[in-house]
Tab-separated table of N, CA and C in Angstrom:
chain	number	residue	atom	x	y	z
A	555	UNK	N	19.801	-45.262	1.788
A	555	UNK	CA	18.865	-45.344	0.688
A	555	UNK	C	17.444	-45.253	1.234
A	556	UNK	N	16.988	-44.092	0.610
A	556	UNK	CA	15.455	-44.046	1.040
A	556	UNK	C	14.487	-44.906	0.395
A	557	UNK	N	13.413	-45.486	0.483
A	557	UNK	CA	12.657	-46.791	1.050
A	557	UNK	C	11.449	-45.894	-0.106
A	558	UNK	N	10.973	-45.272	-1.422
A	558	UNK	CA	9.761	-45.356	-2.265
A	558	UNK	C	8.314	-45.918	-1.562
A	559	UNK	N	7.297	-44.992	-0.765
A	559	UNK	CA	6.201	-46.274	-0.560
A	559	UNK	C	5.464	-46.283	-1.705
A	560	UNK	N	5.474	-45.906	-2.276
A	560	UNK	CA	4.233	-46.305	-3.600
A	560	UNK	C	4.944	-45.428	-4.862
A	561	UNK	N	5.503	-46.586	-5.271
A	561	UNK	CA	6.272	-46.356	-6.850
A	561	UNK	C	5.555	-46.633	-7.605
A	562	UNK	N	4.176	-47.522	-7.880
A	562	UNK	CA	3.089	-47.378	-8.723
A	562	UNK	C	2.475	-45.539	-8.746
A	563	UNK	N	2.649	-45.093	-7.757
A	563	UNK	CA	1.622	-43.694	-7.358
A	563	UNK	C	2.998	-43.106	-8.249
A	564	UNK	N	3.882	-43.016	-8.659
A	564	UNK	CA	4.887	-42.124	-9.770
A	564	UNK	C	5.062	-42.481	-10.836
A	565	UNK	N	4.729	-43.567	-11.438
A	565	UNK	CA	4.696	-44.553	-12.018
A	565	UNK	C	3.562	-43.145	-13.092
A	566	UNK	N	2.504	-43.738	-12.538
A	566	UNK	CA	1.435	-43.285	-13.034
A	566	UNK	C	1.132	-41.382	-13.432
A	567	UNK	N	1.631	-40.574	-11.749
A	567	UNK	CA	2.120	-39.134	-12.071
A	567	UNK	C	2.925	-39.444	-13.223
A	568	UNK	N	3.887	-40.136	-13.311
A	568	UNK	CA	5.001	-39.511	-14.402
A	568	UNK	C	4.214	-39.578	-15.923
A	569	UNK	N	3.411	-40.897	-16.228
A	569	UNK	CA	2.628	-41.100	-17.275
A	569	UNK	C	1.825	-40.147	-17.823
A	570	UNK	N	1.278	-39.851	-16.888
A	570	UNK	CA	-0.072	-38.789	-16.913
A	570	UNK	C	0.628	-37.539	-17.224
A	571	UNK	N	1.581	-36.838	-16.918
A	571	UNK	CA	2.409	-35.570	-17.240
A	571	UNK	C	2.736	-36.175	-18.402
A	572	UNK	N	3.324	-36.599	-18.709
A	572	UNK	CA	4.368	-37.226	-20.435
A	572	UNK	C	3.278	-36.694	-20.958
A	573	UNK	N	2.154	-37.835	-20.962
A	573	UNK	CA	1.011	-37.547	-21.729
A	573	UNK	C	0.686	-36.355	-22.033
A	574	UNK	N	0.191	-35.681	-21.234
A	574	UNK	CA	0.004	-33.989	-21.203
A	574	UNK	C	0.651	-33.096	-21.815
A	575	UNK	N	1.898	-33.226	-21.443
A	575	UNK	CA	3.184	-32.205	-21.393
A	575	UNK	C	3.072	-32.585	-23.590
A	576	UNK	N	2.988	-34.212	-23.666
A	576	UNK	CA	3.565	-34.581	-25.553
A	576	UNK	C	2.547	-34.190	-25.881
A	577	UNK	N	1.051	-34.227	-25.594
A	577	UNK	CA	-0.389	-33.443	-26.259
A	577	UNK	C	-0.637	-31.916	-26.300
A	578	UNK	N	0.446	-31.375	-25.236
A	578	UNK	CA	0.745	-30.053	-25.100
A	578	UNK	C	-0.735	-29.437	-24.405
A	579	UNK	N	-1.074	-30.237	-23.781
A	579	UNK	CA	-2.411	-29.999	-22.814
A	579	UNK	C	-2.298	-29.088	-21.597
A	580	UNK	N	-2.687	-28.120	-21.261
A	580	UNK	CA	-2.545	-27.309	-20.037
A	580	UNK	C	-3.267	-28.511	-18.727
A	581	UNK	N	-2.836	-28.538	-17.548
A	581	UNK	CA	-3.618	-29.544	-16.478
A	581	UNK	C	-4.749	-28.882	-16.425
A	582	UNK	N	-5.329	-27.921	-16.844
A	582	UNK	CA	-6.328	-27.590	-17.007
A	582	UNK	C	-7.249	-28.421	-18.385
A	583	UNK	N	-6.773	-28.351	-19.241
A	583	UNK	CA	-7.269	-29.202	-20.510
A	583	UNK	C	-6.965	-30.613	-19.918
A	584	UNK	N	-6.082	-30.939	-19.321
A	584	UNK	CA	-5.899	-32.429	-19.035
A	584	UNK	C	-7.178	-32.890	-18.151
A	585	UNK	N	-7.372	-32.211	-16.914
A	585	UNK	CA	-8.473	-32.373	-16.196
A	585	UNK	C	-9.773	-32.482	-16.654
A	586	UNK	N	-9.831	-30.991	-17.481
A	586	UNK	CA	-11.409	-31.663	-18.429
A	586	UNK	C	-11.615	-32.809	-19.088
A	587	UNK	N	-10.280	-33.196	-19.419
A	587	UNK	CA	-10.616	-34.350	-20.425
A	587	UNK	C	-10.625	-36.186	-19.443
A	588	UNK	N	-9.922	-35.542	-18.204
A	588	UNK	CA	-10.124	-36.452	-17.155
A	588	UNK	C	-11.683	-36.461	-16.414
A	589	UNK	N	-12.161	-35.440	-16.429
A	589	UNK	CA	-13.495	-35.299	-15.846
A	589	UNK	C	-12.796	-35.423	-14.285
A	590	UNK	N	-12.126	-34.682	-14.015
A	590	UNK	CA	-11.876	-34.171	-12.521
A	590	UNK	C	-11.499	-32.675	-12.176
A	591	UNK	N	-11.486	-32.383	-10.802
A	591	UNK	CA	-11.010	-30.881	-10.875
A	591	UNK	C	-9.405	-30.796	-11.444
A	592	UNK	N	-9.097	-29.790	-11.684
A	592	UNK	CA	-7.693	-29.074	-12.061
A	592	UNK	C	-6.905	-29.675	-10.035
A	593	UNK	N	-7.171	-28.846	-9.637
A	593	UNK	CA	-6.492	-29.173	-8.400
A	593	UNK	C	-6.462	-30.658	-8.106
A	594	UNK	N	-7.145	-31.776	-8.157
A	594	UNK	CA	-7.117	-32.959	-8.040
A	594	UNK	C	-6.426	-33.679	-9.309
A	595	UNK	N	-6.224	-33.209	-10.125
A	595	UNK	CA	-5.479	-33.465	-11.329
A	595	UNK	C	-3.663	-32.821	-11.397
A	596	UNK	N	-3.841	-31.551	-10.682
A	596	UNK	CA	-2.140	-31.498	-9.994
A	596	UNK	C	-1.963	-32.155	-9.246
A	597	UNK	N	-2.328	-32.349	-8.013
A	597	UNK	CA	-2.245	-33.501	-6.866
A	597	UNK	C	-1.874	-34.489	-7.196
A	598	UNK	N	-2.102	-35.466	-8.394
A	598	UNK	CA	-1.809	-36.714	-8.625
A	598	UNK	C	-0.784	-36.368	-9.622
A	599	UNK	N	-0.716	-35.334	-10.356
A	599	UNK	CA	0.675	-34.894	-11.005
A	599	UNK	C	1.887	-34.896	-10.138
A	600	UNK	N	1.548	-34.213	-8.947
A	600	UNK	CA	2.614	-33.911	-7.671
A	600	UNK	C	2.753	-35.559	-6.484
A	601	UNK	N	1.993	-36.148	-7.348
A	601	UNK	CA	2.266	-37.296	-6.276
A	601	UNK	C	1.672	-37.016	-5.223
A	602	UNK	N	0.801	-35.889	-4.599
A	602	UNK	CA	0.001	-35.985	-3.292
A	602	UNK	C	-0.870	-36.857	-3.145
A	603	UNK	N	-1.723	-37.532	-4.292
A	603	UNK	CA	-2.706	-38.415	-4.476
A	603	UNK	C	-2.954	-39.107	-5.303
A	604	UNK	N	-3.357	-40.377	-5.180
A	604	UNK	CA	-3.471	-41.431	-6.653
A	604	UNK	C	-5.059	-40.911	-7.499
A	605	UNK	N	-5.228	-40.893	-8.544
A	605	UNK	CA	-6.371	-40.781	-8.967
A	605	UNK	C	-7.171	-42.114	-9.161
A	606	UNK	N	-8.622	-42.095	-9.115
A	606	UNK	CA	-9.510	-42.765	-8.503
A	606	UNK	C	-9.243	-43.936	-10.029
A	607	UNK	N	-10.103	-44.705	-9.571
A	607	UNK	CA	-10.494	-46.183	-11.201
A	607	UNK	C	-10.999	-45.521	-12.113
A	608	UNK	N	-11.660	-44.342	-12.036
A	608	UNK	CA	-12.557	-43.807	-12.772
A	608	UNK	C	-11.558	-43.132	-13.624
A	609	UNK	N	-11.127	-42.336	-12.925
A	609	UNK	CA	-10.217	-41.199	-13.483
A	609	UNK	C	-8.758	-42.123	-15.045
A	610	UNK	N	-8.299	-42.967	-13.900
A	610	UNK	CA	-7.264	-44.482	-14.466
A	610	UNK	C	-8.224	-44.787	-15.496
A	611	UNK	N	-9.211	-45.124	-15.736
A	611	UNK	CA	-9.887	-45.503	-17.143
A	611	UNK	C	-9.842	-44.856	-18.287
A	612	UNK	N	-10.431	-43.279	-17.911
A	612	UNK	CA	-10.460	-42.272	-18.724
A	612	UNK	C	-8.899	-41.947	-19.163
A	613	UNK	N	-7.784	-42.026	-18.400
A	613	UNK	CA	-6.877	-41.837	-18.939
A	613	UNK	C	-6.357	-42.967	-20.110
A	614	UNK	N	-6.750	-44.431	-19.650
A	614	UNK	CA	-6.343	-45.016	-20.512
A	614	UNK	C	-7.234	-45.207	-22.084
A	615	UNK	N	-8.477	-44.408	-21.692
A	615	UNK	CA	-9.197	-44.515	-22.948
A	615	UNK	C	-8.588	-43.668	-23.814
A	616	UNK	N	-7.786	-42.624	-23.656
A	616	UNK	CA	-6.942	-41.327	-23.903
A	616	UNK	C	-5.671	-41.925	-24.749
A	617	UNK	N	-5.002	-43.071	-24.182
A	617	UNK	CA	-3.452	-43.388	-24.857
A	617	UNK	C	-3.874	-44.392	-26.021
A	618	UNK	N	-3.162	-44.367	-26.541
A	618	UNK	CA	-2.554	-45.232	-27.797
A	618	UNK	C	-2.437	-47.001	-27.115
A	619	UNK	N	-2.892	-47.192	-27.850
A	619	UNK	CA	-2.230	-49.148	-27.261
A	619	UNK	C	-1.010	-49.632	-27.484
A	620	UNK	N	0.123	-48.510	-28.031
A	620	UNK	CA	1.218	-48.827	-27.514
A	620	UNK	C	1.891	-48.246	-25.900
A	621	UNK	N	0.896	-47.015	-25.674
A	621	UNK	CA	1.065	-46.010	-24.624
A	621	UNK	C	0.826	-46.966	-23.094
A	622	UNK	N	-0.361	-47.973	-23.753
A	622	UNK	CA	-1.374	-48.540	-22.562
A	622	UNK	C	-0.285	-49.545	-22.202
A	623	UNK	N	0.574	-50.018	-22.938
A	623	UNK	CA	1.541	-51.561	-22.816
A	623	UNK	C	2.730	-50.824	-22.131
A	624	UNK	N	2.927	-50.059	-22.564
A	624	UNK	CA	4.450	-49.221	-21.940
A	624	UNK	C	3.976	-48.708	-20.145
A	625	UNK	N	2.933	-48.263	-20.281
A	625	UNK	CA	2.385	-47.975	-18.507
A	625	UNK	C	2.254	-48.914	-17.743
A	626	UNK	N	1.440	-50.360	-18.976
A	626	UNK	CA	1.179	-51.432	-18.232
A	626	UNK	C	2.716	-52.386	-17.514
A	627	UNK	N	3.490	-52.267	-18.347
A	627	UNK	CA	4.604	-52.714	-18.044
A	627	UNK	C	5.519	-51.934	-16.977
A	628	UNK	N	5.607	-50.573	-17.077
A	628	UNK	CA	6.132	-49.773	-15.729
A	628	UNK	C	5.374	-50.453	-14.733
A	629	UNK	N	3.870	-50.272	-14.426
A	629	UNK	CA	3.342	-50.539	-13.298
A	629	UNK	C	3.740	-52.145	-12.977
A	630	UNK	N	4.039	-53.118	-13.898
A	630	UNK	CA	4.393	-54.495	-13.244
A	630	UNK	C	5.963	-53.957	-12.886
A	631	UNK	N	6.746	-53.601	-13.418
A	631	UNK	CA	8.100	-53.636	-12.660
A	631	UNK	C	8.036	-52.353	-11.593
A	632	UNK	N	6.730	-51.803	-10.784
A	632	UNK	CA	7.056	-51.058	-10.272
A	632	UNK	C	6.353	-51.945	-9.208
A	633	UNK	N	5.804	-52.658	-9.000
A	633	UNK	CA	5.082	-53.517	-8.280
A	633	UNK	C	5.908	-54.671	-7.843
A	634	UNK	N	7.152	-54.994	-8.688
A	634	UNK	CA	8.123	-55.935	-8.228
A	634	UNK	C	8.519	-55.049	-7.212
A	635	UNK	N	8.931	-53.953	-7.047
A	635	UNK	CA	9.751	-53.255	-6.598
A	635	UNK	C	9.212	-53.226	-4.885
A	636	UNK	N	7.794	-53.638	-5.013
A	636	UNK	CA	7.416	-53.130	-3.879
A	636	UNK	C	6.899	-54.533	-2.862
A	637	UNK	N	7.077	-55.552	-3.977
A	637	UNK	CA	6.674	-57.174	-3.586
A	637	UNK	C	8.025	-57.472	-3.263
């Protein structure tokens, strides 16, 4: 069994695509609306990189407050996972 180091960092890719993919947003439209590049906005789609506090804000200013409780809750049981 392979060993996940940062299941928050997919946690969050996977969120951020749902999002996109159900708004039917190109990562191009997703990025503008993130205020980051397109390429730094696949990257954290692909799991190469976490996106910054800044970026994590703007996305959550973006979801629904049922959207924000359902992420918020992945990220605590993804954080057990790693405690």
């Amino acid at each position: 069994m392979t060993c996940n180091p940062n299941p928050m960092k997919d946690v969050l890719a996977a969120n951020m695509k749902s999002y996109r993919k159900h708004q039917r947003y190109s990562q191009f439209e997703m990025a503008e609306k993130l205020q980051m590049s397109v390429r730094s906005y696949a990257d954290v789609e692909r799991k190469v990189s976490l996106c910054s506090t800044r970026t994590f804000v703007h996305f959550l200013l973006l979801c629904s407050d049922e959207q924000i409780n359902q992420l918020i809750q992945e990220l605590r049981e993804a954080d057990t996972i790693v405690t």
